[in-house]
Coordinates of C-alpha atoms in Angstrom, one line a residue:
Chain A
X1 CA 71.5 88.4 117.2
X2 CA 73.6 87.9 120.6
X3 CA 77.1 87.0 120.0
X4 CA 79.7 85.7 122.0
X5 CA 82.1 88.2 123.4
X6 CA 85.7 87.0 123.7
X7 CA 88.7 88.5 125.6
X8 CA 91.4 89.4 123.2
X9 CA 94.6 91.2 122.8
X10 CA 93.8 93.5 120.1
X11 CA 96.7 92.6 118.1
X12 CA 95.6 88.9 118.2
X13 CA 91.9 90.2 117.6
X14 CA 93.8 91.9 114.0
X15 CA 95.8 88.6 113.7
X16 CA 92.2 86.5 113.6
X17 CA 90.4 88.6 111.2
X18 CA 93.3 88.0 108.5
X19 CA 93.1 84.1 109.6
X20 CA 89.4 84.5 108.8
X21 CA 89.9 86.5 106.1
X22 CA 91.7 83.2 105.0
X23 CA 94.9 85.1 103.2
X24 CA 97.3 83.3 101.0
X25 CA 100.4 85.2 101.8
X26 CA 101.6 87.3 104.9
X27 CA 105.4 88.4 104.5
X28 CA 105.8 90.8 107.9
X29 CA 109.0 91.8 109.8
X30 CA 108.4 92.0 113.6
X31 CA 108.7 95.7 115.1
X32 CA 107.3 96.6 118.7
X33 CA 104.6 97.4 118.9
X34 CA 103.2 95.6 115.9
X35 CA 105.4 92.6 116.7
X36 CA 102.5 90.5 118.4
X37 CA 100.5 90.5 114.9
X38 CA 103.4 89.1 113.7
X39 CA 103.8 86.2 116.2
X40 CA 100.5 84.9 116.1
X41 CA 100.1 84.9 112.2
X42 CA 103.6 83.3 111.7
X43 CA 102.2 80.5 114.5
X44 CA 98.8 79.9 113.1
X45 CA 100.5 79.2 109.5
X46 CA 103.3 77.1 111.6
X47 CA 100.7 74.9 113.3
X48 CA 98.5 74.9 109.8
X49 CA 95.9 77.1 111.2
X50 CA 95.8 79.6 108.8
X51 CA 96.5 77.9 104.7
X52 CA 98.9 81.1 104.1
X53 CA 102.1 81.3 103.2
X54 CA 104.2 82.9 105.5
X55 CA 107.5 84.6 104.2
X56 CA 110.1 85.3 107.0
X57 CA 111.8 88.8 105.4
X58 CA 114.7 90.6 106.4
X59 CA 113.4 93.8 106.6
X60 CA 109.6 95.9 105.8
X61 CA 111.1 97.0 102.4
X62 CA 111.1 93.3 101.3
X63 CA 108.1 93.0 103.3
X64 CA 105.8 95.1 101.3
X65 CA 108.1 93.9 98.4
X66 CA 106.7 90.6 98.5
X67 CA 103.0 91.5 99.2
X68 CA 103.3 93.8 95.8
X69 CA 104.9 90.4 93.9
X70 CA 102.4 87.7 95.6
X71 CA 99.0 90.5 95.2
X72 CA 100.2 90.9 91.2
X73 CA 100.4 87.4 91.3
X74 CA 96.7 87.2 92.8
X75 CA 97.5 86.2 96.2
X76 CA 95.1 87.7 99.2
X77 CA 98.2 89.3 101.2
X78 CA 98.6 91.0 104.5
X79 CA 101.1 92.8 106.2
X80 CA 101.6 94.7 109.4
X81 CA 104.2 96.9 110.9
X82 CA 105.3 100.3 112.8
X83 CA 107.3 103.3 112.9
X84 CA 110.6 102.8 111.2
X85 CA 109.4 99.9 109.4
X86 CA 106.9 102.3 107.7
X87 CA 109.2 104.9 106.9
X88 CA 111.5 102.0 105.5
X89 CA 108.7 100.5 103.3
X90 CA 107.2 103.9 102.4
X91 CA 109.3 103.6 99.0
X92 CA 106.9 100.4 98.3
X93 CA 103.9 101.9 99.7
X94 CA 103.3 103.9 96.7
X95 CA 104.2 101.5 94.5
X96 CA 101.8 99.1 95.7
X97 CA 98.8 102.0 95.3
X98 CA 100.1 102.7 91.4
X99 CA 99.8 99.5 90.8
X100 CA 96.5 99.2 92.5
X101 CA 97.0 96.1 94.5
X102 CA 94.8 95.1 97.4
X103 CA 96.8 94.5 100.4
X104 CA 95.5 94.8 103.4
X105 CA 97.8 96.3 106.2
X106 CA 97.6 96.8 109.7
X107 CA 99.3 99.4 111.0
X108 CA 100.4 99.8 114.6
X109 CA 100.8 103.3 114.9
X110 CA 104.6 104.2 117.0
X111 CA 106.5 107.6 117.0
X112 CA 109.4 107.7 114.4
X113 CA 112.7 108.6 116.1
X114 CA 114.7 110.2 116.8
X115 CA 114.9 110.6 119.9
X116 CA 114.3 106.5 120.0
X117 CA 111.0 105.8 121.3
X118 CA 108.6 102.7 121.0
X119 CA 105.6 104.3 122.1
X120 CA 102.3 105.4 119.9
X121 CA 101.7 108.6 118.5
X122 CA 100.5 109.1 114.5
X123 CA 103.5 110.3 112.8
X124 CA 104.2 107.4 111.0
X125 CA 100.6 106.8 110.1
X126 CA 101.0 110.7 108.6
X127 CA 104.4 110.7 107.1
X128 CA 102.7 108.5 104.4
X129 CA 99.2 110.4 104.6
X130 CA 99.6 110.9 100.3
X131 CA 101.2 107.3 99.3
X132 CA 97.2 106.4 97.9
X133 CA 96.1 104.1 100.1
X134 CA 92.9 104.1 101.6
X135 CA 93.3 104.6 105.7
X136 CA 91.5 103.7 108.6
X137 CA 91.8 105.1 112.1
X138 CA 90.0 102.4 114.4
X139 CA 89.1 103.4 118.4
X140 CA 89.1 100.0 119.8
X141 CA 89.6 96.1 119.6
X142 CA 86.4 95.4 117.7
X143 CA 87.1 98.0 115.3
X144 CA 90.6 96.5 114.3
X145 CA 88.6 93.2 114.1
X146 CA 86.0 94.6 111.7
X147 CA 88.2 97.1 109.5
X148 CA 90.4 94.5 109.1
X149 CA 88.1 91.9 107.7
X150 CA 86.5 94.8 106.1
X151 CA 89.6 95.9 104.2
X152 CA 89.8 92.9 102.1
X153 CA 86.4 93.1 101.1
X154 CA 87.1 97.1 100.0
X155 CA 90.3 96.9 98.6
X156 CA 89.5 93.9 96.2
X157 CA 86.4 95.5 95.2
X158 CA 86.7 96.0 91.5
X159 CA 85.4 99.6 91.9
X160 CA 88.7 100.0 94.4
X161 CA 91.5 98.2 93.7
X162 CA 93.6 100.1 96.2
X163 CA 96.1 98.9 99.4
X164 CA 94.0 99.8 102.6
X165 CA 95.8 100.5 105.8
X166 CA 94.0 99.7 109.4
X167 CA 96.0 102.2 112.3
X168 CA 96.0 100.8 115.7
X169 CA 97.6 103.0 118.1
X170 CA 100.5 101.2 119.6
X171 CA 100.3 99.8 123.3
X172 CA 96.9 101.8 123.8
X173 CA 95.2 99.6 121.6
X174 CA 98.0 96.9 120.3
X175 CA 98.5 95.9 123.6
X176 CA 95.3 95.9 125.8
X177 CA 93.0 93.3 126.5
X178 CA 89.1 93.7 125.1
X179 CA 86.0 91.7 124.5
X180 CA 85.5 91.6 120.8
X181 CA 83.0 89.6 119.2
X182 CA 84.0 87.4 116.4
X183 CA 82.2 86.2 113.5
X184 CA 82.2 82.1 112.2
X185 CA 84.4 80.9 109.5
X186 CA 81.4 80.3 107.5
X187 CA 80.4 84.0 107.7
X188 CA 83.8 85.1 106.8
X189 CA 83.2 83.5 104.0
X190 CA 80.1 84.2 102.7
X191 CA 81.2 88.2 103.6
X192 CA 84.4 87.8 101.6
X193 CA 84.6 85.4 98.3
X194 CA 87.7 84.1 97.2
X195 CA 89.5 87.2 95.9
X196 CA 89.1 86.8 91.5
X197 CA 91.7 89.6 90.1
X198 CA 90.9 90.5 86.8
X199 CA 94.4 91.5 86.4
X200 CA 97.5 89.5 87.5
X201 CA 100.7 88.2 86.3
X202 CA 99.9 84.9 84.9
X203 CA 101.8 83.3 82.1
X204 CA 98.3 82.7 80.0
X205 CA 97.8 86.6 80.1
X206 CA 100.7 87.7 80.2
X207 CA 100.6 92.1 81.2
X208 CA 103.5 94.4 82.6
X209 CA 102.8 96.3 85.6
X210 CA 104.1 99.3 86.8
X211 CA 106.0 100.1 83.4
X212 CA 107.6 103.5 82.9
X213 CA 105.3 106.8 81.8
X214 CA 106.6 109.6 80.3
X215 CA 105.7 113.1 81.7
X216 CA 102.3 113.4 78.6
X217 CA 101.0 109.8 80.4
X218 CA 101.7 110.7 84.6
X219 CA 99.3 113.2 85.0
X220 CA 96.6 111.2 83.6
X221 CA 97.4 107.9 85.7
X222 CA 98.0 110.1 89.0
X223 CA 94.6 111.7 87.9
X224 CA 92.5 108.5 87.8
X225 CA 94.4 107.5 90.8
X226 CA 92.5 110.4 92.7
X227 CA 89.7 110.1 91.6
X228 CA 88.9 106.4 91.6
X229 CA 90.3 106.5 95.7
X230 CA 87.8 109.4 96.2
X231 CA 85.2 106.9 94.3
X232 CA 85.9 104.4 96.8
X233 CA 84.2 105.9 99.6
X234 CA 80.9 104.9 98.0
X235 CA 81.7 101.2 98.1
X236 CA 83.3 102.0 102.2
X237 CA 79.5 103.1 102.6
X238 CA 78.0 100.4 101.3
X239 CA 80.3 97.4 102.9
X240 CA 79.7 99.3 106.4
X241 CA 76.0 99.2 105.8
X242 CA 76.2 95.0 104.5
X243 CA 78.8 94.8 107.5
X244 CA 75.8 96.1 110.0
X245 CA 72.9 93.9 108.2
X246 CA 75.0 91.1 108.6
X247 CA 76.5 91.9 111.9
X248 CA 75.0 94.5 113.8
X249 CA 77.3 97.0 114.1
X250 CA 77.7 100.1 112.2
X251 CA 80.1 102.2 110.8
X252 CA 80.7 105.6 109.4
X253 CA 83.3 107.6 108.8
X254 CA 83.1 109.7 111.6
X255 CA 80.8 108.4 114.5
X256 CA 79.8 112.0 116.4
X257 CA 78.9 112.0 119.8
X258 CA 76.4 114.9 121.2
X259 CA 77.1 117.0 118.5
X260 CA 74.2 117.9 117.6
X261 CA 73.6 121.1 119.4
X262 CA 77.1 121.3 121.0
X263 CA 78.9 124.9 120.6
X264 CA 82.0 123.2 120.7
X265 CA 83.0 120.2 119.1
X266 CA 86.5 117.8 119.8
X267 CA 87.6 116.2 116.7
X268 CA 90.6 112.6 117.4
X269 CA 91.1 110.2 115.1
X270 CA 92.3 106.8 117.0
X271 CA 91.8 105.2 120.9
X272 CA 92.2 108.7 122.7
X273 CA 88.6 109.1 121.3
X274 CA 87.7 106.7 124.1
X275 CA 88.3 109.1 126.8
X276 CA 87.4 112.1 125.0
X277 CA 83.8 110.8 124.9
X278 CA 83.8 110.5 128.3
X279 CA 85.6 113.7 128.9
X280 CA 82.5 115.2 126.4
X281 CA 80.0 113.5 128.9
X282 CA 82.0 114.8 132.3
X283 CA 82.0 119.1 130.5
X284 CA 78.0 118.2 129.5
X285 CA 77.4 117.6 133.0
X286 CA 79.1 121.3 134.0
X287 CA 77.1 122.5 131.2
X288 CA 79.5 123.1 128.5
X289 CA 77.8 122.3 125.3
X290 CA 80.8 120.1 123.8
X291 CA 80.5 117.0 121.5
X292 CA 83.1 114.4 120.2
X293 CA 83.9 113.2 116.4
X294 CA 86.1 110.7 116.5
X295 CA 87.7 110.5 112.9
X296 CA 87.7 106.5 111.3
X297 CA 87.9 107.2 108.0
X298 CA 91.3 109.3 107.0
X299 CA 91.8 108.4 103.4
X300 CA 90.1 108.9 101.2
X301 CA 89.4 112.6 103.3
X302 CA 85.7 112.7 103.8
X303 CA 85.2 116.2 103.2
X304 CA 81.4 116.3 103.2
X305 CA 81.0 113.9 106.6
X306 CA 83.8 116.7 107.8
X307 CA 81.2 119.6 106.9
X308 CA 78.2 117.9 108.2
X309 CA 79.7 116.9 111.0
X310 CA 81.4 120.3 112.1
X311 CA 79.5 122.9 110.2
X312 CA 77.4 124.3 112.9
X313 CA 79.7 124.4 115.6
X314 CA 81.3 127.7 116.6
X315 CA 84.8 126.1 117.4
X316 CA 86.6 122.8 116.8
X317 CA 89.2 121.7 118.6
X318 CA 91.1 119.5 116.8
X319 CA 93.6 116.8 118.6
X320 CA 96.7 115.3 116.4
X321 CA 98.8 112.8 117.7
X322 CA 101.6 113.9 115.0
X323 CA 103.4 117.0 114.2
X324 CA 104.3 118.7 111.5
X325 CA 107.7 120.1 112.3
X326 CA 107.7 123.7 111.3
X327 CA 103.7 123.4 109.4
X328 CA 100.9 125.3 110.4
X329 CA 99.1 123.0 112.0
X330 CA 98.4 119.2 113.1
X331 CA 97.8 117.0 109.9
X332 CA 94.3 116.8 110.6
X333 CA 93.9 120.2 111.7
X334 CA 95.1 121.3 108.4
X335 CA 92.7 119.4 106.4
X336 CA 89.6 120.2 108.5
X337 CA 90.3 123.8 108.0
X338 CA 91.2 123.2 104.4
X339 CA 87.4 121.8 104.0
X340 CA 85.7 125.3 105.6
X341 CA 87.9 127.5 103.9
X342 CA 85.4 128.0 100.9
X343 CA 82.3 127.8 103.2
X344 CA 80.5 130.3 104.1
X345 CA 79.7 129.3 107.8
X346 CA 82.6 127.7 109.0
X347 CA 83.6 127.4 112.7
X348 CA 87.4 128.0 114.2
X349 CA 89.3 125.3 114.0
X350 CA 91.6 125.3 116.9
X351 CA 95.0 122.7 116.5
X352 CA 96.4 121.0 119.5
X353 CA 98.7 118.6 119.2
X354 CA 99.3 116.0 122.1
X355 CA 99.5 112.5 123.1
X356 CA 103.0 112.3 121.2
X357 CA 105.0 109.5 121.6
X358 CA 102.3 107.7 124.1
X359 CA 102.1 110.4 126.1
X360 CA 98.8 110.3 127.9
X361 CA 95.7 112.7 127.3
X362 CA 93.8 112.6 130.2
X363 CA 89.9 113.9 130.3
X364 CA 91.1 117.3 132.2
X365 CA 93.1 117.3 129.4
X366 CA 90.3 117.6 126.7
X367 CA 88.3 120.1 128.9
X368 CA 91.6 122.3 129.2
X369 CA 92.2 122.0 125.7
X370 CA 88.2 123.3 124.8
X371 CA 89.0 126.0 127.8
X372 CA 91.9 127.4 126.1
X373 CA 90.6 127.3 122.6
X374 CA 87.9 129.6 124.1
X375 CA 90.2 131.7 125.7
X376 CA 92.1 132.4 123.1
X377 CA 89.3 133.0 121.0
X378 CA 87.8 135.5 123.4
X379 CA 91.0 137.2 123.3
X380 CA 91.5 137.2 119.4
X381 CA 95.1 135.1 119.6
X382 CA 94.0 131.9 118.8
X383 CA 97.3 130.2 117.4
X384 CA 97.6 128.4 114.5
X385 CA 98.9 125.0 116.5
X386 CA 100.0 124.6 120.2
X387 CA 101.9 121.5 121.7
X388 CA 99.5 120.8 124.5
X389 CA 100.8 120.3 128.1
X390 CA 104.7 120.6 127.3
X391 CA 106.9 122.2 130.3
X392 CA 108.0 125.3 129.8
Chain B
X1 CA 101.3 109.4 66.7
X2 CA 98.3 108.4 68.3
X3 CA 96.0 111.1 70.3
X4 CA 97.2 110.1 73.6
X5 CA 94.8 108.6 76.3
X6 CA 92.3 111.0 78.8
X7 CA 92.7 110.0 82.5
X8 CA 89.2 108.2 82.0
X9 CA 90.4 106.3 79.0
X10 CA 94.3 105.4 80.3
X11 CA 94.5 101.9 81.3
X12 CA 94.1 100.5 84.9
X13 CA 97.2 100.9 86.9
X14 CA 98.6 101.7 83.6
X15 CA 98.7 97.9 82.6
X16 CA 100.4 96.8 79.0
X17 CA 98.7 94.3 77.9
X18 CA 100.2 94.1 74.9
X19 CA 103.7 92.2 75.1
X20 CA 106.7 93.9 73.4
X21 CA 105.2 97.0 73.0
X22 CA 108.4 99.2 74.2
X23 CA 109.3 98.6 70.5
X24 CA 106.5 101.0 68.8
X25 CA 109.0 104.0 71.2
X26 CA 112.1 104.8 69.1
X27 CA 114.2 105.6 71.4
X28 CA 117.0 106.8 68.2
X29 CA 115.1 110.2 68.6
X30 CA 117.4 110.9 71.7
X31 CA 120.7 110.7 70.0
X32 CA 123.1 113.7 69.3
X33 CA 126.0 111.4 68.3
X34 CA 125.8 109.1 65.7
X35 CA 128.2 105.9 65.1
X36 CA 129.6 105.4 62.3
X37 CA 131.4 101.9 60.7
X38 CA 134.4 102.2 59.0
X39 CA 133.9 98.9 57.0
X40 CA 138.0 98.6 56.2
X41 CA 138.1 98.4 59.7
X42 CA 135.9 96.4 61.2
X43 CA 136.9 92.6 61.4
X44 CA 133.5 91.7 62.2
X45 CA 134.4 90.4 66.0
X46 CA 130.6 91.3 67.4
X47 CA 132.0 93.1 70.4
X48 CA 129.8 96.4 69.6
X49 CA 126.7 93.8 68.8
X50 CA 127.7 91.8 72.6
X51 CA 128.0 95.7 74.4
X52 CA 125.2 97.6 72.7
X53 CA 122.4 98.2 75.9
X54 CA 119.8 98.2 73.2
X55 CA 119.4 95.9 70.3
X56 CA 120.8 98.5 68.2
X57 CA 123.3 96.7 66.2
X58 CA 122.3 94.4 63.9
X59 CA 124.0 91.0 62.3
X60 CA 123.8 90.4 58.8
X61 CA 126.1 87.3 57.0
X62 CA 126.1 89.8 54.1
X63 CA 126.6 93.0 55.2
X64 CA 128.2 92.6 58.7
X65 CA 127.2 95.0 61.5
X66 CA 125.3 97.8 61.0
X67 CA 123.3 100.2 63.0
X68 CA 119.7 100.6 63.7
X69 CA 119.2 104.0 64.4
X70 CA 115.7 103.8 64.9
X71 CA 116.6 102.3 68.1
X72 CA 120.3 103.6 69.1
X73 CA 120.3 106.3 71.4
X74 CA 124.1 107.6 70.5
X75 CA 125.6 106.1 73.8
X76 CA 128.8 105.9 72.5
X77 CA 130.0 102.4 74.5
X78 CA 130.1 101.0 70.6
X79 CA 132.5 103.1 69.4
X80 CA 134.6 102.7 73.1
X81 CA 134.8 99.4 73.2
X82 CA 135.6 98.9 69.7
X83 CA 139.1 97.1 69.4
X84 CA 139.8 98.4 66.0
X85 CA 139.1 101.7 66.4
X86 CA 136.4 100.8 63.5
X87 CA 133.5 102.9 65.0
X88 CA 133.9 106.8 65.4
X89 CA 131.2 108.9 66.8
X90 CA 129.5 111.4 64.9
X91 CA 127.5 114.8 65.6
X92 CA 124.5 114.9 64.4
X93 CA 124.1 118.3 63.9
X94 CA 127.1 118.6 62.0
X95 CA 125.5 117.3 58.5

């Protein structure tokens, strides 16, 4: 099935998957570089585009506030934001996973400060890498157009029931221009039923969410909590594969790219995938047997793709776009040497950091990268993390 | 009290579904001071029964105030607000 391609900005491309997702509520506060979601949902419900309400807040702790209240109330919401609006609803964040509520947010993914900057990196996306939601890291326009639509579908699953976060990196994905094919209203639809909670506040059934536990209940509702987001990977399968039957395009959660029978393999979650796969392609052709996995699905961690993916490889370098001041390795990093540690073929897992704070990695970039990882491995001084490409 | 809930068992999101339930917790079992009424005292002005941050004081027409110590976790704002001087606060551990 041929489908019209249309030019986009990707953050209108986010904005008309939650108008096709046909939401009921969408309380956001505008933060560059998530501020163009913002606009364009707050016009479509202006001009009665979009049936949702729209609730003008004063700040992304009131933001998610009101998602949590409207969702418990049964509402399809969404809400978008960046950076310091992250960090200032992260309080919420987890709330709204312990209560199991399905909103859907996108996340434009912005250094936090300080120093003050309003360019894209992942540290906000990983300063709330354990608040239980699920997490998407998508490469391009179509992607935030699918996992967007998708994430309502996943989260109100009644095998999920969990918040699920979209990252976009900011400007190198918010902010560009991309064909992206659309779907019809009527498919939207048919994809995604009017969301039926089985629990909400309503005064015929009237329940108390998010009550108080005492230290003999926690354990056991932060233990189902786990598991149940580890559970929902199954149902991320399986509305990836109706997604493709229905659509065409498929999804996993990590797409690999000649890894096969590569020797070394480059592991980025987000856009900068892009031009590693082409950096890949450029080190095949000087016979460097490299491949690419670009990371989508963060949370929950999917150990067993991560294996699968990586096992054979004799190093992986691993690219953050965060830092963990004083850790011992990129976020990522960390877990992907966290899911060898117990195996009994495992490869090196090399940690760079770079691309902070929208800092471009260009495709010499990659190759030096895989170039120093073997150096330092042929030397026996392979760091535990580097900052890639900072002055000395 | 009940055998307390597995992590497979313990309701979704930890949802009460059963209104009014906080009452079934007896909250008295944190108290190490205890108020007492001095009946002589009292002049039955409902100042404790207006400040007490549980229902912990109760009204009767016969018997005036009294104190629910199931419930009354030994705060002590009773026995401070008290204009009389009617409530005193006792240990507990001293009987």
């Amino acid at each position: 099935m041929s489908r019209d391609r249309v030019s986009l900005e990707i953050c209108e491309a986010c904005a008309e998957a939650v108008r096709l997702a046909d939401v009921d509520v969408v309380a956001a506060y505008p933060i560059t570089p998530q501020t163009h979601i913002a606009e364009v949902l707050s016009e479509m419900a202006a001009d009665g585009k979009m049936e949702a309400e729209y609730v003008n807040v004063e700040s992304e702790h009131s933001a998610m506030s009101v998602c949590i209240g409207a969702s418990a109330a049964g509402a399809r919401t969404f809400t978008a934001t960046s950076a310091q609006g992250l960090a200032l609803m992260s309080e919420m964040l987890y709330i709204a996973s312990g209560l199991r509520l399905p909103i859907v947010m996108a996340l434009v993914t912005r250094t936090l400060s300080a120093p003050l900057s309003i360019w894209g990196d992942h540290s906000d996306a990983m300063s709330v890498r354990d608040c239980g939601w699920i997490t998407l890291f998508a490469e391009n326009g179509q992607e935030v157009f699918d996992f967007t639509l998708q994430g309502f579908r996943i989260a109100e699953d009644e095998r999920v029931w969990f918040p699920f976060m979209v990252c976009l990196d900011g400007f190198h994905l918010s902010h560009v221009i991309e064909p992206v094919e659309l779907i019809e209203e009527e498919e939207a639809r048919e994809f995604l039923p009017t969301y039926k909670p089985k629990y909400r506040l309503h005064p015929d059934q009237p329940v108390s969410m998010g009550c108080f536990a005492m230290p003999d209940y926690f354990s056991e509702i932060k233990k189902r909590q786990d598991e149940e987001l580890k559970a929902s990977y199954d149902v991320i399968i399986e509305v990836w594969r109706e997604w493709e039957s229905r659509f065409g395009r498929s999804y996993s959660p990590i797409v690999a790219h000649r890894t096969e029978d590569a020797e070394v393999v480059v592991l980025i979650a987000g856009g900068y995938a892009g031009t590693a796969r082409l950096a890949v392609d450029e080190m095949r052709e000087k016979g460097l047997k490299v491949g690419l996995a670009s990371l989508k699905l963060w949370r929950p961690f999917p150990l067993e793709d991560i294996r699968k993916t990586l096992g054979h490889a004799r190093l992986v370098v691993v690219v953050d776009r965060a830092l963990s001041v004083g850790g011992a390795g990129g976020p990522i990093a960390g877990e992907v040497r966290s899911a060898f540690f117990h195996e009994e073929k495992s490869p090196v897992v090399a940690s760079f950091v770079a691309g902070i704070s929208g800092r471009d990695v260009l495709r010499s970039d990659f190759e030096a990268m895989v170039r120093k990882a073997f150096e330092y491995l042929d030397k026996g001084d392979l760091p535990y993390y580097e900052m890639f490409g900072v002055r000395e | 009290m009940a055998e307390l809930p597995s992590w497979r068992t313990i309701n979704h999101a930890c949802i009460v579904f059963q209104p009014g339930n906080a009452s079934e917790y007896l909250t008295g079992d944190w108290r190490s001071r205890r108020p007492e009424l001095d009946k002589e005292k009292c002049v039955r002005c409902g100042r404790c029964w207006m400040y007490c941050p549980e229902p912990a004081i109760l009204w009767d027409e016969v018997g005036g105030y009294t104190f629910d110590y199931r419930y009354c976790k030994g705060c002590g704002i009773c026995a401070r607000e008290c204009p009389y001087d009617a409530i005193s606060m006792v240990e507990e551990c001293e009987e």
